[in-house]
Short mmCIF file of C-alpha atoms and ligand atoms in Angstrom, two decimals:
data_model
loop_
_atom_site.label_atom_id
_atom_site.label_comp_id
_atom_site.label_asym_id
_atom_site.label_seq_id
_atom_site.Cartn_x
_atom_site.Cartn_y
_atom_site.Cartn_z
CA UNK A 107 0.00 0.00 0.00
CA UNK A 108 1.26 3.47 -0.77
CA UNK A 109 2.04 5.80 2.12
CA UNK A 110 2.06 9.57 1.80
CA UNK A 111 3.37 11.99 4.36
CA UNK A 112 2.46 15.60 3.59
CA UNK A 113 3.93 18.64 5.33
CA UNK A 114 4.04 16.81 8.61
CA UNK A 115 5.17 18.70 11.71
CA UNK A 116 5.44 17.14 15.16
CA UNK A 117 6.26 19.36 18.11
CA UNK A 118 6.83 18.00 21.59
CA UNK A 119 7.90 21.40 22.92
CA UNK A 120 7.24 24.97 21.74
CA UNK A 121 10.87 25.65 20.76
CA UNK A 122 11.82 22.68 18.59
CA UNK A 123 10.06 20.46 16.09
CA UNK A 124 10.95 16.74 16.21
CA UNK A 125 9.63 16.69 12.63
CA UNK A 126 9.70 19.80 10.52
CA UNK A 127 7.64 19.95 7.34
CA UNK A 128 8.29 16.40 6.13
CA UNK A 129 6.78 15.39 2.77
CA UNK A 130 7.37 12.17 0.81
CA UNK A 131 5.62 9.21 -0.74
CA UNK A 132 6.35 5.49 -0.47
CA UNK A 133 5.11 3.40 -3.38
CA UNK A 134 3.25 0.14 -2.96
CA UNK A 135 5.62 -2.78 -2.39
CA UNK A 136 8.69 -0.60 -1.77
CA UNK A 137 11.14 -1.13 1.05
CA UNK A 138 12.25 2.29 2.33
CA UNK A 139 15.08 2.78 4.78
CA UNK A 140 14.82 5.70 7.23
CA UNK A 141 18.41 6.67 7.95
CA UNK A 142 19.68 9.36 10.30
CA UNK A 143 21.60 9.95 13.51
CA UNK A 144 20.05 9.42 16.91
CA UNK A 145 17.44 12.09 17.65
CA UNK A 146 16.83 12.99 13.98
CA UNK A 147 13.14 12.04 14.14
CA UNK A 148 13.02 8.53 12.65
CA UNK A 149 11.03 6.90 15.43
CA UNK A 150 8.68 9.89 15.68
CA UNK A 151 7.93 9.57 11.96
CA UNK A 152 7.40 5.82 12.21
CA UNK A 153 5.03 6.22 15.16
CA UNK A 154 2.96 8.79 13.24
CA UNK A 155 2.60 6.38 10.31
CA UNK A 156 1.66 3.56 12.71
CA UNK A 157 -0.91 5.78 14.40
CA UNK A 158 0.78 5.55 17.81
CA UNK A 159 1.14 9.35 17.81
CA UNK A 160 -0.54 12.30 16.07
CA UNK A 161 1.11 15.01 13.93
CA UNK A 162 0.90 18.60 15.20
CA UNK A 163 -0.01 19.50 11.62
CA UNK A 164 0.05 17.86 8.21
CA UNK A 165 -1.45 14.73 6.75
CA UNK A 166 -0.70 11.03 6.58
CA UNK A 167 -2.36 8.96 3.87
CA UNK A 168 -2.37 5.22 3.41
CA UNK A 169 -3.62 4.03 0.01
CA UNK A 170 -4.74 7.59 -0.70
CA UNK A 171 -6.96 7.85 2.40
CA UNK A 172 -6.16 10.35 5.14
CA UNK A 173 -5.61 8.26 8.28
CA UNK A 174 -4.90 10.99 10.86
CA UNK A 175 -8.06 10.00 12.75
CA UNK A 176 -7.75 6.23 12.18
CA UNK A 177 -6.56 4.23 15.24
CA UNK A 178 -3.45 2.01 14.88
CA UNK A 179 -5.31 -1.32 14.84
CA UNK A 180 -7.37 -0.17 11.84
CA UNK A 181 -4.45 1.09 9.73
CA UNK A 182 -3.28 -2.37 8.58
CA UNK A 183 0.25 -1.85 9.87
CA UNK A 184 2.53 -4.29 11.68
CA UNK A 185 5.29 -2.82 13.86
CA UNK A 186 8.54 -4.32 15.18
CA UNK A 187 10.55 -2.31 17.69
CA UNK A 188 14.18 -2.51 18.73
CA UNK A 189 13.55 -3.85 22.23
CA UNK A 190 12.01 -7.23 21.61
CA UNK A 191 8.76 -6.33 23.37
CA UNK A 192 7.53 -9.91 23.33
CA UNK A 193 5.00 -10.89 26.00
CA UNK A 194 7.33 -12.55 28.49
CA UNK A 195 4.75 -14.79 30.12
CA UNK A 196 3.55 -16.15 26.75
CA UNK A 197 5.05 -18.89 24.58
CA UNK A 198 6.31 -18.22 21.07
CA UNK A 199 3.04 -19.68 19.74
CA UNK A 200 0.88 -17.41 21.91
CA UNK A 201 2.97 -14.36 21.08
CA UNK A 202 2.47 -14.90 17.35
CA UNK A 203 -1.22 -15.79 17.83
CA UNK A 204 -1.90 -12.67 19.88
CA UNK A 205 -3.15 -10.39 17.08
CA UNK A 206 -5.21 -13.21 15.56
CA UNK A 207 -6.98 -13.80 18.87
CA UNK A 208 -7.72 -10.07 19.11
CA UNK A 209 -9.29 -10.46 15.65
CA UNK A 210 -11.30 -13.39 17.09
CA UNK A 211 -10.09 -15.86 14.47
CA UNK A 212 -11.06 -19.49 15.07
CA UNK A 213 -8.62 -22.00 16.58
CA UNK A 214 -7.89 -23.99 13.43
CA UNK A 215 -7.15 -20.82 11.45
CA UNK A 216 -4.82 -19.54 14.17
CA UNK A 217 -2.96 -22.86 14.40
CA UNK A 218 -2.36 -22.98 10.68
CA UNK A 219 -1.35 -19.35 10.35
CA UNK A 220 1.09 -19.54 13.29
CA UNK A 221 2.71 -22.63 11.80
CA UNK A 222 3.04 -20.97 8.39
CA UNK A 223 4.69 -17.97 10.05
CA UNK A 224 7.00 -20.15 12.13
CA UNK A 225 8.23 -21.69 8.90
CA UNK A 226 8.59 -18.29 7.27
CA UNK A 227 10.78 -17.02 10.13
CA UNK A 228 12.52 -20.40 10.41
CA UNK A 229 11.52 -21.12 14.00
CA UNK A 230 9.47 -24.30 13.53
CA UNK A 231 9.76 -26.49 16.61
CA UNK A 232 10.30 -23.59 19.02
CA UNK A 233 6.62 -22.71 19.48
CA UNK A 234 6.49 -23.85 23.13
CA UNK A 235 9.50 -21.82 24.24
CA UNK A 236 9.25 -18.67 26.31
CA UNK A 237 11.06 -15.46 25.26
CA UNK A 238 13.84 -15.92 27.84
CA UNK A 239 14.71 -19.24 26.16
CA UNK A 240 15.48 -17.52 22.84
CA UNK A 241 18.55 -15.73 21.46
CA UNK A 242 18.20 -12.07 20.52
CA UNK A 243 17.94 -12.91 16.84
CA UNK A 244 15.30 -15.56 17.46
CA UNK A 245 13.27 -13.19 19.66
CA UNK A 246 13.28 -10.56 16.91
CA UNK A 247 12.12 -13.16 14.40
CA UNK A 248 9.21 -13.97 16.73
CA UNK A 249 8.44 -10.24 16.94
CA UNK A 250 8.43 -10.12 13.14
CA UNK A 251 6.12 -13.15 12.88
CA UNK A 252 3.80 -11.57 15.43
CA UNK A 253 3.69 -8.31 13.42
CA UNK A 254 2.98 -10.24 10.20
CA UNK A 255 0.28 -12.51 11.68
CA UNK A 256 -2.74 -10.25 11.07
CA UNK A 257 -1.57 -9.80 7.44
CA UNK A 258 -0.77 -6.10 7.56
CA UNK A 259 -0.28 -4.31 4.26
CA UNK A 260 2.46 -2.12 5.77
CA UNK A 261 5.37 -3.40 7.86
CA UNK A 262 7.26 -0.91 10.05
CA UNK A 263 10.55 -1.95 11.62
CA UNK A 264 12.28 0.41 14.08
CA UNK A 265 15.96 -0.56 14.40
CA UNK A 266 14.87 -4.18 14.80
CA UNK A 267 18.38 -5.64 14.93
CA UNK A 268 20.29 -2.82 16.63
CA UNK A 269 21.06 -4.96 19.69
CA UNK A 270 22.29 -7.97 17.69
CA UNK A 271 25.86 -8.93 16.66
CA UNK A 272 27.07 -7.67 13.28
CA UNK A 273 27.24 -11.03 11.55
CA UNK A 274 23.79 -12.21 12.60
CA UNK A 275 22.41 -8.74 11.95
CA UNK A 276 23.61 -8.97 8.37
CA UNK A 277 21.90 -12.34 7.91
CA UNK A 278 18.69 -11.04 9.48
CA UNK A 279 18.54 -8.01 7.23
CA UNK A 280 19.04 -10.11 4.08
CA UNK A 281 16.29 -12.30 5.30
CA UNK A 282 13.90 -9.39 6.03
CA UNK A 283 14.51 -8.28 2.46
CA UNK A 284 13.61 -11.78 1.25
CA UNK A 285 10.40 -11.90 3.30
CA UNK A 286 9.47 -8.42 2.09
CA UNK A 287 9.87 -9.59 -1.52
CA UNK A 288 8.01 -12.85 -0.93
CA UNK A 289 4.92 -11.35 0.63
CA UNK A 290 4.96 -8.15 -1.41
CA UNK A 291 4.33 -5.88 1.54
CA UNK A 292 5.19 -2.15 1.74
CA UNK A 293 7.92 -1.79 4.37
CA UNK A 294 9.85 0.87 6.26
CA UNK A 295 13.09 -0.12 7.95
CA UNK A 296 14.55 2.41 10.42
CA UNK A 297 18.28 2.36 11.11
CA UNK A 298 21.12 4.68 12.11
CA UNK A 299 23.56 2.36 10.29
CA UNK A 300 24.22 3.59 6.77
CA UNK A 301 25.58 0.25 5.58
CA UNK A 302 22.37 -1.44 6.71
CA UNK A 303 20.18 1.15 4.96
CA UNK A 304 22.13 1.03 1.69
CA UNK A 305 22.11 -2.75 1.65
CA UNK A 306 18.46 -3.42 2.42
CA UNK A 307 16.41 -0.57 0.94
CA UNK A 308 15.01 0.23 -2.50
CA UNK A 309 15.23 3.89 -1.51
CA UNK A 310 16.75 5.60 1.49
CA UNK A 311 15.20 8.57 3.29
CA UNK A 312 17.92 10.52 5.08
CA UNK A 313 16.80 12.51 8.14
CA UNK A 314 18.65 15.26 9.99
CA UNK A 315 17.23 17.28 12.91
CA UNK A 316 13.62 16.59 12.02
CA UNK A 317 14.05 17.37 8.35
CA UNK A 318 14.09 15.16 5.31
CA UNK A 319 17.49 15.76 3.71
CA UNK A 320 17.12 13.42 0.75
CA UNK A 321 15.03 10.52 -0.52
CA UNK A 322 16.71 8.48 -3.22
CA UNK A 323 18.10 5.12 -4.25
CA UNK A 324 21.18 3.91 -2.35
CA UNK A 325 23.28 4.90 -5.40
CA UNK A 326 21.78 8.39 -5.49
CA UNK A 327 22.28 9.21 -1.83
CA UNK A 328 25.84 7.85 -2.03
CA UNK A 329 27.00 9.31 -5.35
CA UNK A 330 24.74 12.36 -5.67
CA UNK A 331 24.11 13.58 -2.12
CA UNK A 332 21.96 16.71 -2.14
CA UNK A 333 23.57 18.14 0.95
CA UNK A 334 26.85 18.21 2.83
CA UNK A 335 25.09 16.41 5.67
CA UNK A 336 24.12 13.47 3.44
CA UNK A 337 27.60 13.34 1.86
CA UNK A 338 29.20 13.07 5.29
CA UNK A 339 26.62 10.77 6.86
CA UNK A 340 26.32 8.25 4.02
CA UNK A 341 29.58 6.51 3.22
CA UNK A 342 33.16 7.30 4.12
CA UNK A 343 34.09 10.90 3.42
CA UNK A 344 37.11 13.17 3.33
CA UNK A 345 36.07 16.76 3.72
CA UNK A 346 37.53 20.23 3.68
CA UNK A 347 36.68 23.89 3.08
CA UNK A 348 38.10 26.68 1.05
CA UNK A 349 37.45 29.98 -0.70
CA UNK A 350 37.31 30.42 -4.47
CA UNK A 351 40.09 32.53 -5.97
CA UNK A 352 40.30 33.03 -9.72
CA UNK A 353 38.26 29.96 -10.56
CA UNK A 354 40.15 27.70 -8.17
CA UNK A 355 39.19 26.34 -4.80
CA UNK A 356 42.19 25.72 -2.60
CA UNK A 357 41.76 23.17 0.18
CA UNK A 358 45.05 22.64 1.99
CA UNK A 359 47.50 21.48 -0.70
CA UNK A 360 44.67 20.37 -3.02
CA UNK A 361 43.32 22.59 -5.73
CA UNK A 362 40.02 22.21 -7.54
CA UNK A 363 38.83 24.04 -10.58
CA UNK A 364 35.29 25.43 -10.02
CA UNK A 365 32.72 27.42 -11.89
CA UNK A 366 31.92 29.76 -8.97
CA UNK A 367 32.42 33.44 -8.20
CA UNK A 368 35.58 34.55 -6.39
CA UNK A 369 35.12 34.74 -2.64
CA UNK A 370 32.55 31.91 -2.53
CA UNK A 371 33.14 29.68 0.51
CA UNK A 372 32.69 26.06 -0.49
CA UNK A 373 33.01 22.63 1.09
CA UNK A 374 34.37 19.59 -0.68
CA UNK A 375 33.80 15.91 0.02
CA UNK A 376 35.61 13.06 -1.69
CA UNK A 377 35.41 9.34 -0.98
CA UNK A 378 38.48 7.34 0.07
CA UNK A 379 37.68 5.06 -2.88
CA UNK A 380 38.05 8.08 -5.20
CA UNK A 381 41.57 8.86 -3.99
CA UNK A 382 44.35 7.23 -5.98
CA UNK A 383 47.78 6.81 -4.44
CA UNK A 384 50.94 6.23 -6.43
CA UNK A 385 54.56 5.79 -5.33
CA UNK A 386 56.56 9.01 -5.46
CA UNK A 387 59.53 8.84 -7.78
CA UNK A 388 57.63 6.70 -10.24
CA UNK A 389 55.69 8.17 -13.12
CA UNK A 390 54.33 11.55 -12.23
CA UNK A 391 51.66 12.58 -14.70
CA UNK A 392 49.30 15.56 -14.50
CA UNK A 393 47.02 13.40 -12.48
CA UNK A 394 48.96 13.85 -9.24
CA UNK A 395 47.25 16.58 -7.21
CA UNK A 396 49.50 16.61 -4.16
CA UNK A 397 52.03 14.58 -2.24
CA UNK A 398 51.86 13.06 1.18
CA UNK A 399 52.96 10.28 3.48
CA UNK A 400 51.08 7.19 4.60
CA UNK A 401 50.91 7.34 8.39
CA UNK A 402 48.58 4.45 9.13
CA UNK A 403 46.97 1.47 7.41
CA UNK A 404 43.75 -0.18 8.57
CA UNK A 405 42.72 -3.57 7.28
CA UNK A 406 39.04 -3.66 6.30
CA UNK A 407 38.62 -7.26 5.25
CA UNK A 408 38.98 -6.99 1.47
CA UNK A 409 40.84 -3.68 1.22
CA UNK A 410 42.88 -1.27 3.34
CA UNK A 411 42.26 2.29 4.38
CA UNK A 412 45.38 4.44 4.35
CA UNK A 413 45.59 7.58 6.48
CA UNK A 414 47.68 10.00 4.49
CA UNK A 415 49.22 13.24 5.76
CA UNK A 416 49.56 15.90 3.06
CA UNK A 417 51.97 18.84 2.98
CA UNK A 418 50.75 21.41 5.47
CA UNK A 419 49.30 18.80 7.81
CA UNK A 420 45.89 18.05 6.24
CA UNK A 421 44.95 14.38 6.64
CA UNK A 422 42.86 12.31 4.26
CA UNK A 423 41.91 8.68 3.81
CA UNK A 424 42.38 6.56 0.69
CA UNK A 425 41.31 3.00 -0.08
CA UNK A 426 44.05 0.62 -1.14
CA UNK A 427 43.82 -2.86 -2.59
CA UNK A 428 45.96 -5.58 -0.94
CA UNK A 429 48.15 -5.50 -4.11
CA UNK A 430 48.84 -1.81 -3.66
CA UNK A 431 49.71 -2.23 0.00
CA UNK A 432 52.47 -4.63 -1.04
CA UNK A 433 54.16 -1.65 -2.73
CA UNK A 434 53.06 1.07 -0.32
CA UNK A 435 53.39 0.83 3.44
CA UNK A 436 53.40 3.08 6.47
CA UNK A 437 56.02 5.77 5.85
CA UNK A 438 55.73 5.61 2.03
CA UNK A 439 55.74 8.94 0.20
CA UNK A 440 52.82 8.98 -2.22
CA UNK A 441 51.34 11.06 -4.98
CA UNK A 442 47.65 11.77 -4.50
CA UNK A 443 45.09 12.00 -7.22
CA UNK A 444 41.48 12.83 -6.38
CA UNK A 445 39.37 11.28 -9.11
CA UNK A 446 36.00 12.65 -8.13
CA UNK A 447 34.89 15.40 -5.78
CA UNK A 448 31.54 16.66 -4.49
CA UNK A 449 31.07 20.37 -3.76
CA UNK A 450 28.68 22.25 -1.50
CA UNK A 451 27.86 25.92 -1.02
CA UNK A 452 28.09 27.72 2.32
CA UNK A 453 24.61 26.47 3.26
CA UNK A 454 25.61 22.88 2.56
CA UNK A 455 23.64 22.51 -0.67
CA UNK A 456 25.19 20.42 -3.41
CA UNK A 457 26.60 22.16 -6.48
CA UNK A 458 26.37 20.25 -9.77
CA UNK A 459 29.10 17.61 -9.74
CA UNK A 460 30.40 18.55 -13.21
CA UNK A 461 31.37 21.77 -11.52
CA UNK A 462 34.57 20.59 -9.98
CA UNK A 463 37.72 18.99 -11.25
CA UNK A 464 40.83 18.36 -9.24
CA UNK A 465 43.58 20.15 -11.08
CA UNK A 466 46.86 19.45 -9.39
CA UNK A 467 49.21 20.58 -6.74
CA UNK A 468 49.06 24.12 -5.39
N1 LIG B 721 7.60 11.80 23.72
C1 LIG B 721 8.52 12.74 23.51
N2 LIG B 721 8.54 13.87 24.28
C2 LIG B 721 9.45 14.84 24.04
N3 LIG B 721 10.39 14.79 23.09
C3 LIG B 721 10.44 13.70 22.32
C4 LIG B 721 9.50 12.61 22.49
N4 LIG B 721 9.79 11.66 21.55
C5 LIG B 721 10.85 12.12 20.86
N5 LIG B 721 11.23 13.34 21.32
C6 LIG B 721 12.33 14.15 20.75
O1 LIG B 721 12.17 14.23 19.35
C7 LIG B 721 13.42 14.14 18.68
C8 LIG B 721 13.40 12.98 17.72
O2 LIG B 721 13.39 11.76 18.44
P1 LIG B 721 13.26 10.34 17.74
O3 LIG B 721 12.16 10.38 16.73
O4 LIG B 721 13.16 9.33 18.82
O5 LIG B 721 14.66 10.23 17.00
P2 LIG B 721 15.39 8.94 16.37
O6 LIG B 721 14.43 7.80 16.35
O7 LIG B 721 15.82 9.39 15.01
O8 LIG B 721 16.57 8.68 17.26
C9 LIG B 721 14.47 14.03 19.77
O9 LIG B 721 14.98 15.30 20.02
C10 LIG B 721 13.69 13.50 20.96
O10 LIG B 721 14.29 13.90 22.16
MG1 LIG B 722 14.61 5.89 17.18
#
């Protein structure tokens, strides 16, 4: 079912708005990730959609109908929260059956539906256990089955795996994606973990201080961030500031050619994966923008991150393949070439990316 949020404001106090004029639309069958730092308004927004809270102003529509006055149990939404929130004195079976009993379904129907869901969440055989006899991951799968039992058309998940180990969390998120695809439900997945949002969602909605910064595909928010905030929050980022002088922006020892008036104060962001390092003394084409020294290497599993100190003291990060690290180690002098750079005006709004080219050493 489609969900529309129109000019929604939610104030808890007179001074600040937890949500400030938020407008967007989720299409039927989409999986949207809400991504933002703690306190940015993700849970508030989710609760408004679920009907657990009311907007101060603005409208929420589900399948085109305004639902501001519709109570949660009649909105057709299933919700899973971070803290397992299972009924502790009830078995797995009874937890999952809870919503069906509220709907006054008959016994045979409930039995069959609970068993189907147990299979879906891969917990068959554990129906007689109590919540304290489950691992964190299992408990969250029960919470998911319970939310899905009444066949909601919208599934809302608020940091469902935040308290679970990285490896299991990764498996669980893949598996939520699979369930979402199988049952064709419209879903919202809240997380403060950018990797999780980029990996699971069709589109990512980035929040900052109660405002929607950007709604786009994972590729869009990563490669074409609309704001400095999004560029820094999504993905690894090197950043710096400078002032335009005669068509050039000087950031430490790096110089970028820009199509902006002299005196403009701009910010730049470039990804470690867009920084190329080459040994000094080797070939030195026009593509070297500055020189520096590798001061630290961090192993990241399939690649390394090099901390590089440039002339003048500015530090940046660059990604290195294991092959490259064989030739370049801590203490190596390197040439630096920035392949791609994002630029932002003094208010943090993105300038067109074609605008900037790294042009060589100062
Ligand atoms: N019931 C409430 N009363 C007062 N302030 C609240 C309440 N709920 C949330 N807030 C405030 O609203 C802002 C957004 O909170 P929240 O939506 O929980 O953020 P997130 O889920 O992104 O961490 C925060 O500043 C928080 O302190
Ligand atoms: Mg929250």
